[in-house]
GROMACS .gro file of C-alpha atoms in nm:
model
  384
    1MET     CA    1  -5.294  23.630   9.934
    2PRO     CA    2  -5.274  23.353  10.213
    3CYS     CA    3  -5.538  23.356  10.457
    4PRO     CA    4  -5.460  23.508  10.832
    5PRO     CA    5  -5.395  23.257  11.078
    6SER     CA    6  -5.670  23.339  11.273
    7ARG     CA    7  -5.922  23.247  10.992
    8LEU     CA    8  -5.731  22.915  10.945
    9LEU     CA    9  -5.757  22.836  11.308
   10ALA     CA   10  -6.155  22.957  11.363
   11PRO     CA   11  -6.289  22.614  11.317
   12LEU     CA   12  -6.025  22.453  11.547
   13SER     CA   13  -6.145  22.693  11.806
   14ARG     CA   14  -6.324  22.426  11.981
   15SER     CA   15  -6.026  22.206  12.047
   16PRO     CA   16  -5.748  22.375  12.202
   17ARG     CA   17  -5.510  22.085  12.127
   18LEU     CA   18  -5.589  22.068  11.756
   19ALA     CA   19  -5.514  22.481  11.764
   20ALA     CA   20  -5.204  22.455  11.900
   21LEU     CA   21  -5.069  22.194  11.665
   22ALA     CA   22  -5.199  22.383  11.348
   23LEU     CA   23  -5.039  22.688  11.482
   24VAL     CA   24  -4.702  22.568  11.534
   25THR     CA   25  -4.698  22.392  11.174
   26LEU     CA   26  -4.788  22.729  10.980
   27MET     CA   27  -4.485  22.885  11.220
   28LEU     CA   28  -4.250  22.625  11.050
   29VAL     CA   29  -4.402  22.684  10.696
   30GLY     CA   30  -4.349  23.019  10.760
   31CYS     CA   31  -3.984  23.016  10.846
   32GLY     CA   32  -3.879  22.749  10.551
   33GLY     CA   33  -4.062  22.990  10.325
   34GLU     CA   34  -3.812  23.288  10.440
   35ASP     CA   35  -3.524  23.064  10.390
   36GLN     CA   36  -3.586  22.964  10.031
   37ALA     CA   37  -3.654  23.335   9.946
   38THR     CA   38  -3.301  23.471  10.118
   39ALA     CA   39  -3.121  23.177   9.928
   40ALA     CA   40  -3.285  23.234   9.602
   41SER     CA   41  -3.190  23.627   9.662
   42ALA     CA   42  -2.851  23.569   9.713
   43PRO     CA   43  -2.596  23.620   9.477
   44ALA     CA   44  -2.356  23.315   9.309
   45ALA     CA   45  -2.014  23.290   9.454
   46THR     CA   46  -1.757  23.483   9.266
   47LEU     CA   47  -1.383  23.532   9.275
   48ALA     CA   48  -1.140  23.810   9.322
   49VAL     CA   49  -0.930  23.871   9.010
   50GLY     CA   50  -0.710  24.173   8.901
   51MET     CA   51  -0.683  24.286   8.540
   52VAL     CA   52  -0.410  24.450   8.341
   53PRO     CA   53  -0.402  24.617   7.992
   54VAL     CA   54  -0.198  24.420   7.727
   55GLN     CA   55   0.115  24.661   7.632
   56ALA     CA   56   0.312  24.689   7.333
   57ARG     CA   57   0.666  24.724   7.416
   58GLU     CA   58   1.029  24.659   7.258
   59ILE     CA   59   1.134  24.339   7.353
   60GLU     CA   60   1.447  24.108   7.277
   61ARG     CA   61   1.331  23.850   7.031
   62SER     CA   62   1.492  23.499   7.028
   63VAL     CA   63   1.479  23.140   6.902
   64THR     CA   64   1.491  22.862   7.146
   65VAL     CA   65   1.560  22.521   7.079
   66SER     CA   66   1.723  22.213   7.230
   67GLY     CA   67   2.058  22.047   7.098
   68PRO     CA   68   2.365  21.841   7.191
   69VAL     CA   69   2.689  21.998   7.320
   70ALA     CA   70   2.982  21.841   7.066
   71ALA     CA   71   3.350  21.891   7.041
   72TRP     CA   72   3.446  22.138   6.775
   73GLU     CA   73   3.690  21.898   6.634
   74GLU     CA   74   3.726  21.541   6.750
   75MET     CA   75   4.027  21.372   6.605
   76GLN     CA   76   4.090  21.000   6.611
   77LEU     CA   77   4.428  20.903   6.655
   78GLY     CA   78   4.621  20.611   6.571
   79VAL     CA   79   4.950  20.463   6.439
   80GLU     CA   80   5.095  20.395   6.102
   81VAL     CA   81   5.252  20.055   6.147
   82SER     CA   82   5.094  19.720   6.208
   83GLY     CA   83   5.181  19.419   6.430
   84LEU     CA   84   5.345  19.589   6.685
   85ARG     CA   85   5.271  19.548   7.074
   86VAL     CA   86   5.176  19.875   7.296
   87THR     CA   87   5.462  19.874   7.547
   88ALA     CA   88   5.308  20.227   7.713
   89LEU     CA   89   5.043  20.411   7.746
   90HIS     CA   90   5.090  20.768   7.882
   91VAL     CA   91   4.755  20.927   7.897
   92ASP     CA   92   4.394  20.860   8.008
   93VAL     CA   93   4.040  20.973   7.924
   94GLY     CA   94   4.013  21.346   8.057
   95GLN     CA   95   4.398  21.418   8.045
   96VAL     CA   96   4.498  21.763   7.884
   97VAL     CA   97   4.782  21.688   7.635
   98ARG     CA   98   5.020  21.945   7.426
   99ARG     CA   99   5.130  21.918   7.119
  100GLY     CA  100   5.380  21.696   7.031
  101GLN     CA  101   5.346  21.497   7.382
  102VAL     CA  102   5.402  21.147   7.348
  103LEU     CA  103   5.054  20.948   7.409
  104LEU     CA  104   5.183  20.606   7.377
  105GLU     CA  105   5.445  20.385   7.247
  106LEU     CA  106   5.510  20.050   7.048
  107ASP     CA  107   5.765  19.772   7.066
  108HIS     CA  108   6.028  19.948   6.848
  109ARG     CA  109   6.317  19.678   6.872
  110MET     CA  110   6.289  19.565   6.535
  111LEU     CA  111   6.230  19.938   6.386
  112ASP     CA  112   6.552  20.027   6.577
  113SER     CA  113   6.741  19.706   6.428
  114ASP     CA  114   6.635  19.841   6.084
  115LEU     CA  115   6.734  20.149   6.152
  116ALA     CA  116   7.079  20.076   6.259
  117GLN     CA  117   7.111  19.850   5.909
  118SER     CA  118   6.977  20.144   5.695
  119ARG     CA  119   7.231  20.383   5.873
  120ALA     CA  120   7.518  20.132   5.817
  121ALA     CA  121   7.416  20.120   5.447
  122LEU     CA  122   7.426  20.507   5.434
  123ALA     CA  123   7.765  20.522   5.568
  124GLU     CA  124   7.907  20.239   5.328
  125ALA     CA  125   7.756  20.434   5.032
  126GLU     CA  126   7.885  20.740   5.160
  127ALA     CA  127   8.257  20.580   5.162
  128GLY     CA  128   8.197  20.480   4.798
  129LEU     CA  129   8.123  20.800   4.689
  130GLN     CA  130   8.446  20.946   4.878
  131LEU     CA  131   8.645  20.683   4.689
  132ALA     CA  132   8.501  20.776   4.393
  133GLN     CA  133   8.543  21.110   4.409
  134ALA     CA  134   8.906  21.061   4.503
  135ASN     CA  135   8.957  20.836   4.202
  136LEU     CA  136   8.800  21.090   3.958
  137ASN     CA  137   9.013  21.392   4.078
  138ARG     CA  138   9.349  21.204   4.023
  139GLY     CA  139   9.217  21.072   3.682
  140GLN     CA  140   9.165  21.446   3.568
  141ALA     CA  141   9.499  21.504   3.689
  142LEU     CA  142   9.651  21.229   3.450
  143ALA     CA  143   9.410  21.319   3.209
  144ASN     CA  144   9.617  21.675   3.193
  145GLU     CA  145   9.930  21.546   3.148
  146LYS     CA  146   9.810  21.282   2.905
  147LEU     CA  147   9.862  21.005   3.075
  148ILE     CA  148   9.529  20.836   3.052
  149SER     CA  149   9.268  20.789   2.787
  150ALA     CA  150   8.966  21.025   2.765
  151SER     CA  151   8.747  20.661   2.776
  152ALA     CA  152   8.943  20.597   3.118
  153LEU     CA  153   8.835  20.936   3.278
  154ASP     CA  154   8.467  20.904   3.151
  155GLU     CA  155   8.446  20.567   3.328
  156LEU     CA  156   8.569  20.731   3.654
  157ARG     CA  157   8.328  21.010   3.624
  158ALA     CA  158   8.033  20.758   3.556
  159ALA     CA  159   8.154  20.535   3.904
  160ARG     CA  160   8.122  20.867   4.063
  161VAL     CA  161   7.782  20.920   3.938
  162GLN     CA  162   7.669  20.566   4.037
  163ALA     CA  163   7.828  20.622   4.376
  164GLN     CA  164   7.604  20.939   4.411
  165ALA     CA  165   7.304  20.727   4.365
  166ARG     CA  166   7.399  20.453   4.589
  167ARG     CA  167   7.428  20.716   4.858
  168ALA     CA  168   7.096  20.898   4.776
  169THR     CA  169   6.900  20.540   4.786
  170ALA     CA  170   7.103  20.443   5.116
  171ALA     CA  171   6.996  20.821   5.266
  172ALA     CA  172   6.635  20.756   5.138
  173ALA     CA  173   6.611  20.413   5.286
  174ARG     CA  174   6.744  20.555   5.616
  175ASP     CA  175   6.470  20.833   5.598
  176ALA     CA  176   6.220  20.539   5.562
  177SER     CA  177   6.348  20.338   5.836
  178GLN     CA  178   6.363  20.661   6.082
  179LEU     CA  179   6.018  20.747   5.982
  180ARG     CA  180   5.874  20.397   6.069
  181ARG     CA  181   6.050  20.442   6.402
  182ASP     CA  182   5.892  20.733   6.502
  183PHE     CA  183   5.553  20.591   6.431
  184ALA     CA  184   5.616  20.360   6.700
  185SER     CA  185   5.552  20.680   6.947
  186LEU     CA  186   5.229  20.850   6.894
  187ARG     CA  187   5.224  21.223   6.963
  188ALA     CA  188   4.955  21.471   7.007
  189PRO     CA  189   4.912  21.674   6.672
  190ASP     CA  190   4.756  21.921   6.866
  191ASP     CA  191   4.665  22.073   7.226
  192GLY     CA  192   4.370  21.924   7.342
  193VAL     CA  193   4.183  21.669   7.587
  194ILE     CA  194   4.187  21.302   7.554
  195SER     CA  195   3.764  21.221   7.512
  196LYS     CA  196   3.845  20.830   7.453
  197ARG     CA  197   4.079  20.552   7.486
  198LEU     CA  198   4.001  20.250   7.317
  199VAL     CA  199   4.374  20.074   7.351
  200GLN     CA  200   4.521  19.857   7.643
  201PRO     CA  201   4.918  19.799   7.723
  202GLY     CA  202   5.049  19.519   7.549
  203GLN     CA  203   4.792  19.492   7.283
  204VAL     CA  204   4.901  19.437   6.931
  205VAL     CA  205   4.739  19.705   6.669
  206ALA     CA  206   4.685  19.754   6.343
  207ALA     CA  207   4.760  20.034   6.112
  208GLY     CA  208   4.496  20.276   6.085
  209GLY     CA  209   4.293  20.168   6.361
  210GLU     CA  210   4.152  20.437   6.638
  211LEU     CA  211   4.359  20.408   6.945
  212LEU     CA  212   4.278  20.738   7.121
  213ARG     CA  213   4.017  21.019   7.041
  214LEU     CA  214   4.122  21.385   7.095
  215ILE     CA  215   3.910  21.710   7.153
  216ARG     CA  216   4.128  21.952   6.948
  217GLN     CA  217   4.190  22.241   7.169
  218GLY     CA  218   3.939  22.108   7.420
  219ARG     CA  219   3.692  22.361   7.252
  220LEU     CA  220   3.332  22.283   7.294
  221GLU     CA  221   3.003  22.353   7.058
  222TRP     CA  222   2.627  22.384   7.075
  223ARG     CA  223   2.443  22.261   6.793
  224ALA     CA  224   2.114  22.298   6.708
  225GLU     CA  225   1.862  22.187   6.437
  226LEU     CA  226   1.631  22.456   6.318
  227ALA     CA  227   1.326  22.476   6.106
  228ASP     CA  228   1.369  22.653   5.781
  229ALA     CA  229   1.162  22.980   5.892
  230GLU     CA  230   1.380  23.001   6.201
  231LEU     CA  231   1.722  22.923   6.052
  232ALA     CA  232   1.651  23.228   5.832
  233LEU     CA  233   1.652  23.453   6.128
  234VAL     CA  234   1.989  23.353   6.264
  235ARG     CA  235   2.311  23.506   6.175
  236PRO     CA  236   2.711  23.419   6.244
  237GLY     CA  237   2.804  23.654   6.541
  238MET     CA  238   2.481  23.618   6.718
  239THR     CA  239   2.471  23.527   7.108
  240VAL     CA  240   2.342  23.209   7.226
  241ARG     CA  241   2.255  23.169   7.609
  242ILE     CA  242   2.246  22.802   7.769
  243ALA     CA  243   2.133  22.773   8.127
  244THR     CA  244   2.322  22.527   8.345
  245ARG     CA  245   2.330  22.409   8.706
  246ASP     CA  246   2.632  22.640   8.756
  247GLY     CA  247   2.470  22.955   8.591
  248GLU     CA  248   2.435  23.073   8.226
  249VAL     CA  249   2.682  23.001   7.967
  250THR     CA  250   2.710  23.232   7.671
  251GLY     CA  251   2.840  23.149   7.295
  252ARG     CA  252   2.828  23.281   6.991
  253VAL     CA  253   2.704  23.142   6.625
  254ARG     CA  254   3.022  23.008   6.415
  255ALA     CA  255   2.839  22.905   6.140
  256VAL     CA  256   2.469  22.835   5.977
  257SER     CA  257   2.387  22.593   5.730
  258PRO     CA  258   2.338  22.718   5.421
  259GLY     CA  259   2.065  22.498   5.293
  260VAL     CA  260   1.808  22.295   5.458
  261ASP     CA  261   1.775  21.897   5.463
  262ALA     CA  262   1.527  21.823   5.176
  263ALA     CA  263   1.411  21.505   5.419
  264THR     CA  264   1.350  21.728   5.750
  265ARG     CA  265   1.347  22.072   5.617
  266THR     CA  266   1.571  22.165   5.922
  267GLY     CA  267   1.931  22.330   5.920
  268THR     CA  268   2.245  22.314   6.155
  269VAL     CA  269   2.364  22.589   6.340
  270HIS     CA  270   2.675  22.609   6.532
  271ALA     CA  271   2.795  22.824   6.822
  272ASP     CA  272   3.119  22.838   6.980
  273LEU     CA  273   3.129  22.802   7.355
  274PRO     CA  274   3.461  22.995   7.474
  275GLN     CA  275   3.377  22.915   7.857
  276PRO     CA  276   3.170  22.591   7.858
  277GLY     CA  277   3.168  22.557   8.243
  278ALA     CA  278   2.970  22.245   8.349
  279LEU     CA  279   2.892  22.166   8.000
  280GLN     CA  280   3.018  21.826   7.842
  281ALA     CA  281   3.038  21.674   7.506
  282GLY     CA  282   2.729  21.479   7.470
  283SER     CA  283   2.489  21.693   7.688
  284PHE     CA  284   2.167  21.792   7.549
  285VAL     CA  285   2.052  22.141   7.651
  286GLU     CA  286   1.827  22.406   7.568
  287GLY     CA  287   1.964  22.736   7.446
  288ARG     CA  288   1.836  23.074   7.321
  289ILE     CA  289   1.939  23.236   7.042
  290ALA     CA  290   1.879  23.641   7.032
  291THR     CA  291   1.782  23.731   6.686
  292GLY     CA  292   1.724  24.107   6.769
  293ARG     CA  293   1.454  24.383   6.937
  294GLY     CA  294   1.122  24.461   6.815
  295ASN     CA  295   0.799  24.580   6.919
  296ALA     CA  296   0.528  24.321   7.037
  297LEU     CA  297   0.208  24.303   7.270
  298VAL     CA  298   0.309  24.164   7.605
  299VAL     CA  299   0.100  24.054   7.939
  300PRO     CA  300   0.226  23.943   8.248
  301ALA     CA  301   0.323  23.540   8.252
  302ALA     CA  302   0.055  23.488   8.508
  303SER     CA  303  -0.228  23.586   8.256
  304VAL     CA  304  -0.143  23.286   8.011
  305VAL     CA  305  -0.288  22.973   8.117
  306GLN     CA  306  -0.206  22.628   7.933
  307ARG     CA  307  -0.482  22.400   7.875
  308ASP     CA  308  -0.505  22.108   7.626
  309GLY     CA  309  -0.193  22.192   7.504
  310HIS     CA  310  -0.301  22.572   7.411
  311ALA     CA  311  -0.237  22.936   7.566
  312TYR     CA  312  -0.522  23.109   7.666
  313VAL     CA  313  -0.613  23.404   7.850
  314PHE     CA  314  -0.945  23.564   8.018
  315THR     CA  315  -1.096  23.904   7.983
  316ALA     CA  316  -1.378  24.045   8.156
  317ASP     CA  317  -1.549  24.302   7.924
  318ASP     CA  318  -1.858  24.353   8.155
  319GLY     CA  319  -1.649  24.346   8.464
  320ARG     CA  320  -1.818  24.041   8.591
  321THR     CA  321  -1.824  23.737   8.366
  322VAL     CA  322  -1.505  23.631   8.201
  323ARG     CA  323  -1.430  23.508   7.826
  324ARG     CA  324  -1.155  23.270   7.754
  325LEU     CA  325  -0.958  23.382   7.472
  326ARG     CA  326  -0.702  23.110   7.270
  327VAL     CA  327  -0.371  23.323   7.197
  328ARG     CA  328  -0.057  23.243   7.028
  329THR     CA  329   0.240  23.302   7.224
  330GLY     CA  330   0.611  23.386   7.145
  331SER     CA  331   0.925  23.477   7.357
  332ARG     CA  332   0.906  23.544   7.754
  333VAL     CA  333   1.095  23.827   7.868
  334ASP     CA  334   1.147  23.932   8.219
  335GLY     CA  335   0.825  23.773   8.346
  336ARG     CA  336   0.608  23.890   8.032
  337VAL     CA  337   0.483  23.664   7.724
  338GLU     CA  338   0.482  23.782   7.394
  339ILE     CA  339   0.139  23.753   7.247
  340LEU     CA  340   0.165  23.671   6.870
  341GLU     CA  341  -0.234  23.625   6.813
  342GLY     CA  342  -0.565  23.683   6.996
  343LEU     CA  343  -0.519  24.026   7.137
  344LYS     CA  344  -0.521  24.388   7.051
  345ALA     CA  345  -0.333  24.662   7.247
  346GLY     CA  346  -0.556  24.835   7.544
  347MET     CA  347  -0.784  24.523   7.603
  348ARG     CA  348  -0.750  24.436   7.973
  349VAL     CA  349  -0.678  24.064   8.094
  350VAL     CA  350  -0.674  23.896   8.428
  351ASN     CA  351  -0.354  23.872   8.549
  352GLN     CA  352  -0.433  23.736   8.926
  353GLY     CA  353  -0.634  23.417   8.970
  354ALA     CA  354  -0.636  23.327   8.603
  355GLY     CA  355  -0.550  22.988   8.686
  356PHE     CA  356  -0.865  22.918   8.857
  357LEU     CA  357  -1.111  23.035   8.589
  358GLY     CA  358  -1.351  22.903   8.353
  359ASP     CA  359  -1.510  23.034   8.049
  360GLY     CA  360  -1.804  23.232   8.208
  361ASP     CA  361  -1.723  23.255   8.547
  362LEU     CA  362  -1.857  23.532   8.758
  363VAL     CA  363  -1.568  23.754   8.914
  364ARG     CA  364  -1.521  24.060   9.109
  365VAL     CA  365  -1.235  24.294   8.963
  366ILE     CA  366  -1.011  24.436   9.210
  367ALA     CA  367  -0.738  24.713   9.211
  368THR     CA  368  -0.371  24.576   9.116
  369PRO     CA  369  -0.052  24.794   9.164
  370THR     CA  370   0.113  24.883   8.801
  371ALA     CA  371   0.395  24.665   8.740
  372ALA     CA  372   0.738  24.795   8.706
  373PRO     CA  373   0.830  24.843   8.357
  374ALA     CA  374   1.045  24.560   8.222
  375THR     CA  375   1.428  24.661   8.164
  376ALA     CA  376   1.592  24.744   7.853
  377ASN     CA  377   1.845  24.447   7.860
  378ALA     CA  378   1.607  24.167   7.988
  379HIS     CA  379   1.735  23.831   7.849
  380PRO     CA  380   1.460  23.627   7.683
  381ALA     CA  381   1.357  23.301   7.844
  382THR     CA  382   1.203  23.029   7.635
  383ALA     CA  383   0.983  23.096   7.319
  384GLN     CA  384   0.662  22.901   7.260
   0.00000   0.00000   0.00000
């Protein structure tokens, strides 16, 4: 027990100045002791947080993956003749064309000359055939009257057959010349959009070289590479949703690879985009493939904290000290996150202030309003 001030000051009663100084010192020491006691008894700083239970709900499951937007079919267009110069180019990149439309023309003057010669040869062969047929008709009339021999009649018949063969040969040559003349004009094989131009007016082209590229029917598709486990969940006809700057684009899975690549262990999903909107061929976008509905444990998205590349939630079993739990997440649906591992139904997790907490922090739990139930037709966002 501390000594009373009167007893401590008794030896100093003979010196008033010393007594006064000692009294002030004792008062300062006493005040400092009270401050230290008060600080020691004060509670540590706490953070007010809200908590919600882990709920089991039916959600729309999805597979989220990124992939390129590409043409459904991109046709490489060229000509079948060589050594001719481009005299006219009627289309440019981005232009919509129709089936049979002339895209470019080559210098066809030599081809026109060849065609004229073949037509003249055909006319000559037809005239020879007519003469041979007339000679045969007269010979048959004379043979009926026994005016010519049978061998002479046979010669007339052979002459007609030869004339028919010459006529067929001339017709085939005419058709070949006409075909080469037609090759001088490159026509669109189908409706579509010109996606690339590799030729200029005045250029001499070679047979088989790519001159233009056409997106057939203007159709685009989204292609995604999925791991074997995810590929097994996807079926033709499933809905695909792709977020763009102009809104969401909806597609439908057209085809799924029947197997996976042995090196990458991935397979390809092809999804048609009937209304691609702002999407363009070559874009690399993220899409969500809806694979069905199922029951899952969900927590509010605010409850999940990403740290060091992992997902965590915080619980407070005693209502004061938080505990950090590592979890594995799935789909995000209507502001809620699917929990695949790490939690059980009924457990309570922090949903307000989780981003400011650390393992072992003291908290003060406050009441939070009950969250509205998720809509039945909520669309999934990303899958972790």
